PDB file of C-alpha atoms in Angstrom:
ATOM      1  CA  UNK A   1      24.246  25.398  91.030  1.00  0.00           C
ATOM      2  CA  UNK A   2      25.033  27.493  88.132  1.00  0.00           C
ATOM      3  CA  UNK A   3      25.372  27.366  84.634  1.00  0.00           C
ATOM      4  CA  UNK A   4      28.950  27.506  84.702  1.00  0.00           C
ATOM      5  CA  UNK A   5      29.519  25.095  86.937  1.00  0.00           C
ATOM      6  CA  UNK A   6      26.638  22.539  85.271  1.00  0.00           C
ATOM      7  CA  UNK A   7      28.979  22.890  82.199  1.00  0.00           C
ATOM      8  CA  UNK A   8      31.920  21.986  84.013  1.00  0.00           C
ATOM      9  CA  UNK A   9      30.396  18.975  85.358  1.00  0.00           C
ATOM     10  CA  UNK A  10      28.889  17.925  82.282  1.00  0.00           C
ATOM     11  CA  UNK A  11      32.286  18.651  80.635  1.00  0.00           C
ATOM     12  CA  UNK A  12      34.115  16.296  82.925  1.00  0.00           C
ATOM     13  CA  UNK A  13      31.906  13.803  82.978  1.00  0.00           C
ATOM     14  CA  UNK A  14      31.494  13.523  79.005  1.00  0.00           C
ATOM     15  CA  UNK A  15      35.063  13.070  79.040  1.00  0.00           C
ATOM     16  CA  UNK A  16      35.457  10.529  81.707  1.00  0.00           C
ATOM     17  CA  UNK A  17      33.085   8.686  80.340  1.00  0.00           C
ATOM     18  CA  UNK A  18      34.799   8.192  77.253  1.00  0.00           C
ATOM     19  CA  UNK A  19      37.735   6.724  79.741  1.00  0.00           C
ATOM     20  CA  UNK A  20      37.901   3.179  80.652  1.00  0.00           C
ATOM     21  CA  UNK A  21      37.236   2.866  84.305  1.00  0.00           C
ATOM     22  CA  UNK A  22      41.137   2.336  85.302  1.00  0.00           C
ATOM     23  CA  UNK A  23      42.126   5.355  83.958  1.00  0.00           C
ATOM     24  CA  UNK A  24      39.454   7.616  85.579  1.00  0.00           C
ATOM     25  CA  UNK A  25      40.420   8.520  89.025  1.00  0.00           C
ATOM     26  CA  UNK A  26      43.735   9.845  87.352  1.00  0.00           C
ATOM     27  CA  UNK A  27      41.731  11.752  84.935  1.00  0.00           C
ATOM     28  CA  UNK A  28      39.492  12.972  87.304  1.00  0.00           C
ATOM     29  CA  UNK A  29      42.568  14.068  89.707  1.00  0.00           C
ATOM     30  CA  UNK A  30      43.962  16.304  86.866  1.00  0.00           C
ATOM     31  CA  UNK A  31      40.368  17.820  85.546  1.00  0.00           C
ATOM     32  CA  UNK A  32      38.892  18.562  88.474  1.00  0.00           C
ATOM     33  CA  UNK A  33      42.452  20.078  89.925  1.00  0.00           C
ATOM     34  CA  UNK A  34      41.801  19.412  93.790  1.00  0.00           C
ATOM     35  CA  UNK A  35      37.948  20.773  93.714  1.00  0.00           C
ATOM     36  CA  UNK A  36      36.383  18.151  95.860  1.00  0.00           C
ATOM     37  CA  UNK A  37      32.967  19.035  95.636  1.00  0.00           C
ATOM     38  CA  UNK A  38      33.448  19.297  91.607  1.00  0.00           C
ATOM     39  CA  UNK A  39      34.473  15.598  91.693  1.00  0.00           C
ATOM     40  CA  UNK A  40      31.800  14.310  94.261  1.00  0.00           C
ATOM     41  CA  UNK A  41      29.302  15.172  91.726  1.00  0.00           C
ATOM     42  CA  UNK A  42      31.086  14.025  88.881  1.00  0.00           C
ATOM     43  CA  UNK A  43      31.411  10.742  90.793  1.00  0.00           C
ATOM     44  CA  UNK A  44      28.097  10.365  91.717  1.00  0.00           C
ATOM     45  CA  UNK A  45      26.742  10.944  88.122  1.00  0.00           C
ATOM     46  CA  UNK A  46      29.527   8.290  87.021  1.00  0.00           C
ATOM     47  CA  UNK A  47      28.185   5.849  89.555  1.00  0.00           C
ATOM     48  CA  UNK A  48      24.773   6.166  88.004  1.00  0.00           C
ATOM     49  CA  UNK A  49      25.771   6.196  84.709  1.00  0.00           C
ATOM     50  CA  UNK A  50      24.534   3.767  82.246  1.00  0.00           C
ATOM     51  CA  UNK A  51      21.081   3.437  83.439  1.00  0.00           C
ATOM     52  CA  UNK A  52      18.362   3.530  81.733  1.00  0.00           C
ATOM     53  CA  UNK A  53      15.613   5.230  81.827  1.00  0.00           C
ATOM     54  CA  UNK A  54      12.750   4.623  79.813  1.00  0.00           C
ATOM     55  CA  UNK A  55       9.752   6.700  78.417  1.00  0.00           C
ATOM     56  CA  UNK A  56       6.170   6.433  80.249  1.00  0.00           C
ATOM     57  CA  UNK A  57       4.757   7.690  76.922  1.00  0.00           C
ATOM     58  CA  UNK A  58       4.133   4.399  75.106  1.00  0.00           C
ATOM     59  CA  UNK A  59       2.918   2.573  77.982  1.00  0.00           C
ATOM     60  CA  UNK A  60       0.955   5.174  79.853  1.00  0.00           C
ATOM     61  CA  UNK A  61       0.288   7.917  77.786  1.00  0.00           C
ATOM     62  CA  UNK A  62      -3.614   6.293  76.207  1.00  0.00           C
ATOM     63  CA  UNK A  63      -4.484   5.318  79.820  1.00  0.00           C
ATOM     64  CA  UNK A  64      -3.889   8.907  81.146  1.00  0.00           C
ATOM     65  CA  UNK A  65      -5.578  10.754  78.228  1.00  0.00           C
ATOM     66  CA  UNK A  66      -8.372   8.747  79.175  1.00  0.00           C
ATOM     67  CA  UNK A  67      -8.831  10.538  82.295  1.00  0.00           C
ATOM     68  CA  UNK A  68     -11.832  12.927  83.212  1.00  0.00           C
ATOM     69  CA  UNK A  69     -11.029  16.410  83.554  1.00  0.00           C
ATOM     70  CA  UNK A  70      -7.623  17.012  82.119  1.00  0.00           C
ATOM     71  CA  UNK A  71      -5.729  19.854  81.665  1.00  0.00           C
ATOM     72  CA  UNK A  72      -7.683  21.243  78.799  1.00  0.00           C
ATOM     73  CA  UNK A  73     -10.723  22.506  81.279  1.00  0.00           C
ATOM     74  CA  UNK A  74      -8.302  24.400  83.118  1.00  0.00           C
ATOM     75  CA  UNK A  75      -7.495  26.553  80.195  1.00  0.00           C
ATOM     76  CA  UNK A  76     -10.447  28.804  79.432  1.00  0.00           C
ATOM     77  CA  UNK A  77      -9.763  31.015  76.226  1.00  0.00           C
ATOM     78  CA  UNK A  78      -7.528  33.298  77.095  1.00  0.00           C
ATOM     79  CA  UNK A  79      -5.760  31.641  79.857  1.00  0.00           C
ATOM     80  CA  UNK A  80      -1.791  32.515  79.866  1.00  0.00           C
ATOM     81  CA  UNK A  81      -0.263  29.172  79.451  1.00  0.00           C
ATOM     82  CA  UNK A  82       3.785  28.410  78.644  1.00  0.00           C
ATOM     83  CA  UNK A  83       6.660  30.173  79.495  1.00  0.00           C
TER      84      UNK A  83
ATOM     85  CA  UNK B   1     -12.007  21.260  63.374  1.00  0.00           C
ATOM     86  CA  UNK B   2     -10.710  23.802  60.842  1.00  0.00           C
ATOM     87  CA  UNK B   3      -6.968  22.708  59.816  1.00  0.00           C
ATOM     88  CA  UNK B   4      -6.600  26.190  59.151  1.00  0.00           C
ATOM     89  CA  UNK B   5      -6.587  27.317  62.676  1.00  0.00           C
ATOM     90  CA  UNK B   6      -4.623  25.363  64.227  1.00  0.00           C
ATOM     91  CA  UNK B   7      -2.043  26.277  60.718  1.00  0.00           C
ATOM     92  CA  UNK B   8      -2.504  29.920  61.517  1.00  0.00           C
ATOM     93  CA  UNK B   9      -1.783  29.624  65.069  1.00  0.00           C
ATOM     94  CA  UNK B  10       1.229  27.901  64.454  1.00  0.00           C
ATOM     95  CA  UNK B  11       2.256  30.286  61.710  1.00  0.00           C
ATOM     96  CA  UNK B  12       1.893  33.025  64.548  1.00  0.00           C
ATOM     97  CA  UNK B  13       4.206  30.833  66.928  1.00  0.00           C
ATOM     98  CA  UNK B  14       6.644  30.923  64.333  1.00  0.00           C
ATOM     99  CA  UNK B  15       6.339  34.765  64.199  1.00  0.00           C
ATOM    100  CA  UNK B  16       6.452  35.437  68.339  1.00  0.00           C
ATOM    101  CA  UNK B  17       3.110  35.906  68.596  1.00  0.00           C
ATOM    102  CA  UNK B  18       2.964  34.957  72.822  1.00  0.00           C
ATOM    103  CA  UNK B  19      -0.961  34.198  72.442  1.00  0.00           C
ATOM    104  CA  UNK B  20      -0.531  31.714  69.862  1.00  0.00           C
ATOM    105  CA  UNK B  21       0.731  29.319  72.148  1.00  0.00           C
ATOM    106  CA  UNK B  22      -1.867  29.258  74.832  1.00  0.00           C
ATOM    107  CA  UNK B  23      -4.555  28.835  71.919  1.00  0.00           C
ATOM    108  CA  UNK B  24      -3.126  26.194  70.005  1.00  0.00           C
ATOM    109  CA  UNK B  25      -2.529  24.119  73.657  1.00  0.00           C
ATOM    110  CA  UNK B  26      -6.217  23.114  74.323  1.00  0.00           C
ATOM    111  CA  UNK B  27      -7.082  22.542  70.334  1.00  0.00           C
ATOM    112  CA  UNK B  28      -3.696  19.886  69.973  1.00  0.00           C
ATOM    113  CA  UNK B  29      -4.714  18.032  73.352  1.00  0.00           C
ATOM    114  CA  UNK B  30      -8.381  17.565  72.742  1.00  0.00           C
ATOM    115  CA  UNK B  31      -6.581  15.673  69.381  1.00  0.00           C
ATOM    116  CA  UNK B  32      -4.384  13.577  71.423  1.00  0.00           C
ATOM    117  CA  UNK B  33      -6.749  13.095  73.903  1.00  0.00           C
ATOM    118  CA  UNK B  34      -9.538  11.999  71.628  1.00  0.00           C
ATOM    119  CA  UNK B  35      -6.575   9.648  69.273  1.00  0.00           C
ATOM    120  CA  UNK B  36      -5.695   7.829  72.431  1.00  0.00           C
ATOM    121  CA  UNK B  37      -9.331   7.030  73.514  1.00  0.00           C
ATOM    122  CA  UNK B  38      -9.580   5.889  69.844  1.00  0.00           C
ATOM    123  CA  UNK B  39      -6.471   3.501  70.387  1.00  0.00           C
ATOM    124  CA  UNK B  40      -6.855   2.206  73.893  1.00  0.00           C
ATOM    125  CA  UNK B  41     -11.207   1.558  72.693  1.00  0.00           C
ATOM    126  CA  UNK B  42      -9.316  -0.684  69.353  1.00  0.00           C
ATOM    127  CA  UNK B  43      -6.423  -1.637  71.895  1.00  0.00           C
ATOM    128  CA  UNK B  44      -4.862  -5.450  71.342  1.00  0.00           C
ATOM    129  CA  UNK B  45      -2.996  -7.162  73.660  1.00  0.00           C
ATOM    130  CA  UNK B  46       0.341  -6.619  73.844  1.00  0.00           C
ATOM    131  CA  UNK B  47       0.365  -3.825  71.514  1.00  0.00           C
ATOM    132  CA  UNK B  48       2.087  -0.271  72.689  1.00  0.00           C
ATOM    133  CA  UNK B  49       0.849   2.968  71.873  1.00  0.00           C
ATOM    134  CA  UNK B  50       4.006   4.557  69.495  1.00  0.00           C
ATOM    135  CA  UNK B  51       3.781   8.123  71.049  1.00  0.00           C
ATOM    136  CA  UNK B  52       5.658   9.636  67.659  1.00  0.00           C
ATOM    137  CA  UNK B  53       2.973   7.749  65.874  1.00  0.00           C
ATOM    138  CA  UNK B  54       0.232   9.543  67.829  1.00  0.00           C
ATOM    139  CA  UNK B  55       1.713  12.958  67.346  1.00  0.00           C
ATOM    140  CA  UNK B  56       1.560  12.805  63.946  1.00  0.00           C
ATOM    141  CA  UNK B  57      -1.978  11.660  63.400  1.00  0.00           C
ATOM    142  CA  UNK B  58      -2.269  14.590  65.437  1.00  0.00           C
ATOM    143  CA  UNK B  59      -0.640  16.624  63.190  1.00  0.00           C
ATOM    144  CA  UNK B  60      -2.150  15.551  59.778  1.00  0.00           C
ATOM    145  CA  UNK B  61      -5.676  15.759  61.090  1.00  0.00           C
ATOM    146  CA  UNK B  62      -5.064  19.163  62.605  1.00  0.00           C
ATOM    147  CA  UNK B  63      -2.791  20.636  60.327  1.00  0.00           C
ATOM    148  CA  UNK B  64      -3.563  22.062  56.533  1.00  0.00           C
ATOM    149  CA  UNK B  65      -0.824  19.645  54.466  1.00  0.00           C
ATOM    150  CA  UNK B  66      -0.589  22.150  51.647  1.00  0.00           C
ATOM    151  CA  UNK B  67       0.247  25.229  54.172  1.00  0.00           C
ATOM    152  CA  UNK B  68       2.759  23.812  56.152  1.00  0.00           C
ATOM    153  CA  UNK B  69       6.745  22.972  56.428  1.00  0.00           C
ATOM    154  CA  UNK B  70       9.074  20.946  58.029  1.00  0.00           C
ATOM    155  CA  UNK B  71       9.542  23.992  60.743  1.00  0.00           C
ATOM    156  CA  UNK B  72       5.911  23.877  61.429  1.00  0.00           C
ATOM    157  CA  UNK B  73       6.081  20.187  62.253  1.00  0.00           C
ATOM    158  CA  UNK B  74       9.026  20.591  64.509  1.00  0.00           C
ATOM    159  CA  UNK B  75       7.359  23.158  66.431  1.00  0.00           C
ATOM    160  CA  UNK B  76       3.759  20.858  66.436  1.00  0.00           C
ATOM    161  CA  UNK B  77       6.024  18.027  68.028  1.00  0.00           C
ATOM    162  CA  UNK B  78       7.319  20.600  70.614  1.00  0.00           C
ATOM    163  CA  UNK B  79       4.094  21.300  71.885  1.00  0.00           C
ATOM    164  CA  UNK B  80       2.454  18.273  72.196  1.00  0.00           C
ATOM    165  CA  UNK B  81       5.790  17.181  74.083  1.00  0.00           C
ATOM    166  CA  UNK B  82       5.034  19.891  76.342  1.00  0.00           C
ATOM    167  CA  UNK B  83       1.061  18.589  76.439  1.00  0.00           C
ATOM    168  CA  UNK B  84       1.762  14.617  77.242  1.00  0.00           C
ATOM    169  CA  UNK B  85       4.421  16.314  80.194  1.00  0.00           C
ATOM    170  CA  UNK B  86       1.185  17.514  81.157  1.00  0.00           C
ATOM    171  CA  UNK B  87      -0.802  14.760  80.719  1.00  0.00           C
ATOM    172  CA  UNK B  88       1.407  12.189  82.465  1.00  0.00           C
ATOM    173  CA  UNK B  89       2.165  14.551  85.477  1.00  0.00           C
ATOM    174  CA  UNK B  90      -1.408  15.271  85.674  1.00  0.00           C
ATOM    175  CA  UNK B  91      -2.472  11.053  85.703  1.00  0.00           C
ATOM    176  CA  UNK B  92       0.643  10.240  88.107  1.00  0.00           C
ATOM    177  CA  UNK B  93      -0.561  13.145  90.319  1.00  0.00           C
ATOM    178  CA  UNK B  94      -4.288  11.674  90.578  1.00  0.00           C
ATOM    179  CA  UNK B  95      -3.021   8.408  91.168  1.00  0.00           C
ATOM    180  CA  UNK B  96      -0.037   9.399  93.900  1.00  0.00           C
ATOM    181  CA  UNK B  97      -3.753  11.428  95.630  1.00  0.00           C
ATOM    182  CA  UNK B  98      -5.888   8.275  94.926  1.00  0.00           C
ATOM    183  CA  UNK B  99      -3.587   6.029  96.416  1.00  0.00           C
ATOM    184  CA  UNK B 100      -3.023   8.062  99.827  1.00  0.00           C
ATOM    185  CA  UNK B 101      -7.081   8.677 100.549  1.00  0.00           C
ATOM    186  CA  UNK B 102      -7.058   4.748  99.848  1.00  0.00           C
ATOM    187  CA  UNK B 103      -9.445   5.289  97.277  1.00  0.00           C
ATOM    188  CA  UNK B 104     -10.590   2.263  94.919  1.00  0.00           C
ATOM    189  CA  UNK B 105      -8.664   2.894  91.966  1.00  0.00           C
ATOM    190  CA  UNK B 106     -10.991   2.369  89.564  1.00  0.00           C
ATOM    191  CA  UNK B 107      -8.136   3.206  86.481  1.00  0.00           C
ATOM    192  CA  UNK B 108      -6.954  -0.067  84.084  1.00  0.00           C
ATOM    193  CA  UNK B 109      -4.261  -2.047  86.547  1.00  0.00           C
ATOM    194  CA  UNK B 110      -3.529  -4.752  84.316  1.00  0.00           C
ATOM    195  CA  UNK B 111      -1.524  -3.173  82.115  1.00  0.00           C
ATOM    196  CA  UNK B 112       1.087  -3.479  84.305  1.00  0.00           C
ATOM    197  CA  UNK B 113       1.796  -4.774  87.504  1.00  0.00           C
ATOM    198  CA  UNK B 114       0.785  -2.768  90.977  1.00  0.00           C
ATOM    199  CA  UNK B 115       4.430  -2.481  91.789  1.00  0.00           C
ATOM    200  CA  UNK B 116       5.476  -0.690  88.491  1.00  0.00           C
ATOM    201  CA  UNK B 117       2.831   0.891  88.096  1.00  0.00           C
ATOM    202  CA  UNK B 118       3.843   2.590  91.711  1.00  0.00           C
ATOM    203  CA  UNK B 119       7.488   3.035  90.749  1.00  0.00           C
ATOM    204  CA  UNK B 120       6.164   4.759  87.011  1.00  0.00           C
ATOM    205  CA  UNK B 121       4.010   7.016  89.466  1.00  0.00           C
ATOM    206  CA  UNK B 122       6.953   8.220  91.503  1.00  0.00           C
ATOM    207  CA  UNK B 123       9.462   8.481  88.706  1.00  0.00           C
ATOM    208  CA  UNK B 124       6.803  10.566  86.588  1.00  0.00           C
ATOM    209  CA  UNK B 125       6.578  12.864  89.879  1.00  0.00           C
ATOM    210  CA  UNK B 126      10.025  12.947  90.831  1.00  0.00           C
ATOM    211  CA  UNK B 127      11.565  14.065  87.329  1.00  0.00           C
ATOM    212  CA  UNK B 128       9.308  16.664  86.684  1.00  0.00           C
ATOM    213  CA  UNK B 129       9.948  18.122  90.291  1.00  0.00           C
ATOM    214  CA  UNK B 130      13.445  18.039  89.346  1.00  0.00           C
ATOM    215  CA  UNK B 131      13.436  19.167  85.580  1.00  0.00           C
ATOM    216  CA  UNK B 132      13.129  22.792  86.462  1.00  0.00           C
ATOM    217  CA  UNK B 133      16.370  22.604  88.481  1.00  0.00           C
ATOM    218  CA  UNK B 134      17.671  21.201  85.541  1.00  0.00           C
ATOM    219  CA  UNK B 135      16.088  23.872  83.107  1.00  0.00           C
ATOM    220  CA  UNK B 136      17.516  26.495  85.065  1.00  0.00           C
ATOM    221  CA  UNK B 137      20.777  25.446  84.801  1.00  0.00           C
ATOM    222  CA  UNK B 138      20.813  23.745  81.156  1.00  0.00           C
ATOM    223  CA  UNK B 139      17.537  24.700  79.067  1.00  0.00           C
ATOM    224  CA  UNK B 140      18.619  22.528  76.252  1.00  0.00           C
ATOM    225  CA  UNK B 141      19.552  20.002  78.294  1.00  0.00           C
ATOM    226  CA  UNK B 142      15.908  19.724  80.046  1.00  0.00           C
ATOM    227  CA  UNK B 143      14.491  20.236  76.677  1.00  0.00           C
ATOM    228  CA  UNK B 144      15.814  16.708  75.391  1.00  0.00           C
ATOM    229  CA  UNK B 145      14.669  15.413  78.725  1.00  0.00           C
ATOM    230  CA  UNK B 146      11.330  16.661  77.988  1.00  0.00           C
ATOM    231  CA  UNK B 147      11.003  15.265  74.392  1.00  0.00           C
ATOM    232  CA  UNK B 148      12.486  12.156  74.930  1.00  0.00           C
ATOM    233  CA  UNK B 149      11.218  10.815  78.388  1.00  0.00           C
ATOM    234  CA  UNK B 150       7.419  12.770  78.076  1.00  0.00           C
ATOM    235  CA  UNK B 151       7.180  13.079  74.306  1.00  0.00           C
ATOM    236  CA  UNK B 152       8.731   9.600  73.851  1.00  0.00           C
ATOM    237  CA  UNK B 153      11.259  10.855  71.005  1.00  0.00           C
ATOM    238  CA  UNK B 154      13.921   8.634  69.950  1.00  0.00           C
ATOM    239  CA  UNK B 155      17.687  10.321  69.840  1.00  0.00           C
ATOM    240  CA  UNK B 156      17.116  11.189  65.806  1.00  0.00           C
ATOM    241  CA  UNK B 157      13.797  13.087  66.311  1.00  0.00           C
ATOM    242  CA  UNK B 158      15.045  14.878  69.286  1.00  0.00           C
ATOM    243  CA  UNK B 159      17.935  15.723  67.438  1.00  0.00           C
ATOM    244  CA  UNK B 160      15.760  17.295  64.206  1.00  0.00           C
ATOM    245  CA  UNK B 161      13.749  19.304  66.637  1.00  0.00           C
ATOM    246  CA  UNK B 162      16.379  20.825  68.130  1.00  0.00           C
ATOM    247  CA  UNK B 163      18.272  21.311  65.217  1.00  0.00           C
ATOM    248  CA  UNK B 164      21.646  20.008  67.088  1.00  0.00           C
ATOM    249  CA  UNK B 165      23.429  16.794  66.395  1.00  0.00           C
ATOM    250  CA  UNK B 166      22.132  13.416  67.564  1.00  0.00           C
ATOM    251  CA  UNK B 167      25.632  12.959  68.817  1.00  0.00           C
ATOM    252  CA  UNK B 168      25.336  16.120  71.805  1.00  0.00           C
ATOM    253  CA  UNK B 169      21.498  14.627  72.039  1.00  0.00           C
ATOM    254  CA  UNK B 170      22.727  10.933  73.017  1.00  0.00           C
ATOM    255  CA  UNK B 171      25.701  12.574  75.560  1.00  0.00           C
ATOM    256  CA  UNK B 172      23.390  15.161  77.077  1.00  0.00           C
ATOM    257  CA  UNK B 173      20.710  12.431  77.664  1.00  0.00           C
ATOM    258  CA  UNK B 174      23.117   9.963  78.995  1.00  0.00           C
ATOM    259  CA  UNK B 175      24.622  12.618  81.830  1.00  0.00           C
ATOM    260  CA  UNK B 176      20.403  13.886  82.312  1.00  0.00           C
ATOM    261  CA  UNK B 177      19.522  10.210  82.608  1.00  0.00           C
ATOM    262  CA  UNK B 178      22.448   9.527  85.165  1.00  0.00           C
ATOM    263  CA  UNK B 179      21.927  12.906  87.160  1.00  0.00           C
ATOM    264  CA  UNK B 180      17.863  12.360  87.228  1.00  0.00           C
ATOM    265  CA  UNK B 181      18.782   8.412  88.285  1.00  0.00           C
ATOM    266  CA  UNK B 182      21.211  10.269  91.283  1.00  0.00           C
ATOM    267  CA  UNK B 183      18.431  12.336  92.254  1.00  0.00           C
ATOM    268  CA  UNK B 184      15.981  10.012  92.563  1.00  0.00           C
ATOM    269  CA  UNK B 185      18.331   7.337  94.261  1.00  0.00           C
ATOM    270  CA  UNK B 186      19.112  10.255  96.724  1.00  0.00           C
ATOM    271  CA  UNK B 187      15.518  10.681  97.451  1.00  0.00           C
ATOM    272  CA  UNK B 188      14.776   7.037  98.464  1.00  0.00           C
ATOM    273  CA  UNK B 189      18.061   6.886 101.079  1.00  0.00           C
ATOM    274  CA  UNK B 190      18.798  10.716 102.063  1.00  0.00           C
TER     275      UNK B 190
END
């Protein structure tokens, strides 16, 4: 995958998803121009679409901190951390 | 702890300064670390730890008020996004280890029920595996990912951190959230 193509993906997908469901196949027949693999993803990110997905943060996050040994004792001073 | 390190340091992030980063790290999650022990010892029933509210205890105990802006905030948030990543990836990987050596789990289960707690375990795990793919391809993209889904950010904060409209935040989380959901559902039934 490549950035290029990610965009086009995303691209499509923003604008199908504006589309009520009816009209999509013959949207997605004229933006994806016969690139089958383009609209297999774009399909498969439509089926999915919708869900939810919900931070572990809030119910999770206290519970974890709690733990012994975090990350924190890996990093001595000096320790190259981050991109 | 001296509010002016932890000022300084981010003052120096601001600037490029690479080793800023890797100092402030361990400083902001001791913080975090010690504010959630604080809330799950005073914990009521029911009640959910606001993640947002967290971070910015964090960041008023930490931080010198009077030497600090809006861009310094923003940049606090970022990293202690990047720290509860961490911190959840680390906890989900301990329990995924505990629960294959079939180990007495000896962490709080009645927060939630076995079987979510297993399915939060194997979401946490999965997502980060893929968020790199995702980062190569769209950094921005992964970046909302990050704050919202580890830092907990709703679509308005995300959007102030970035600096980007909380219009492209709600469309680029909607098409992460349906491409993580595809991964993952590809994962259970290959």
């Amino acid at each position: 995958m490549t950035p290029e193509r990610w965009a086009s993906i995303k691209e499509i997908f923003n604008e199908a998803s504006d589309r009520p469901a009816p009209e999509r196949p013959a949207f997605l027949d004229s933006a994806c121009g016969g690139d089958e693999p383009l609209r297999g993803e774009v399909e498969r990110l439509l089926r999915q679409n919708g869900e939810s997905l919900k931070s572990p943060a809030g119910e999770l996050l206290a519970e974890a901190s709690s733990l012994a040994g975090g990350p924190a004792d890996r990093w001595a001073p000096g320790t190259l951390v981050g991109p | 702890m001296a509010t002016g390190e932890v000022t300084l340091l981010l003052a120096d992030m601001k600037r490029g300064h690479k080793d800023a980063l890797g100092k402030l790290m361990p400083l902001v999650y001791a913080e975090l670390r010690r504010l959630a022990g604080h809330y799950l010892r005073g914990e009521r029933a029911g009640h959910t730890l606001q993640p947002t509210a967290l971070v910015n205890e964090a960041f008023l105990r930490l931080v010198d008020q009077d030497r600090t802006d809006w861009q310094h905030r923003g940049q606090f948030i970022g990293v202690a996004a990047q720290l509860m990543r961490r911190i959840l990836v680390d906890y989900a990987r301990q329990r995924a280890a505990s629960k294959r050596a079939g180990a007495a789990v000896t962490l709080d289960e009645e927060r939630l029920s076995p079987a979510d707690n297993a399915d939060r375990t194997e979401e946490i795990l999965a997502i980060e595996e893929v968020l790199d793919r995702l980062a190569e391809v769209d950094a921005q993209q992964a970046r909302i990912v990050e704050l919202r889904y580890f830092g907990g950010l709703s679509v308005e904060e995300t959007a102030g951190l970035l600096e980007i409209s909380p219009r492209t935040v709600k469309r680029d989380w909607a098409m992460a959230r349906a491409w993580l959901r595809a991964e993952l559902a590809d994962r259970k039934s290959p």
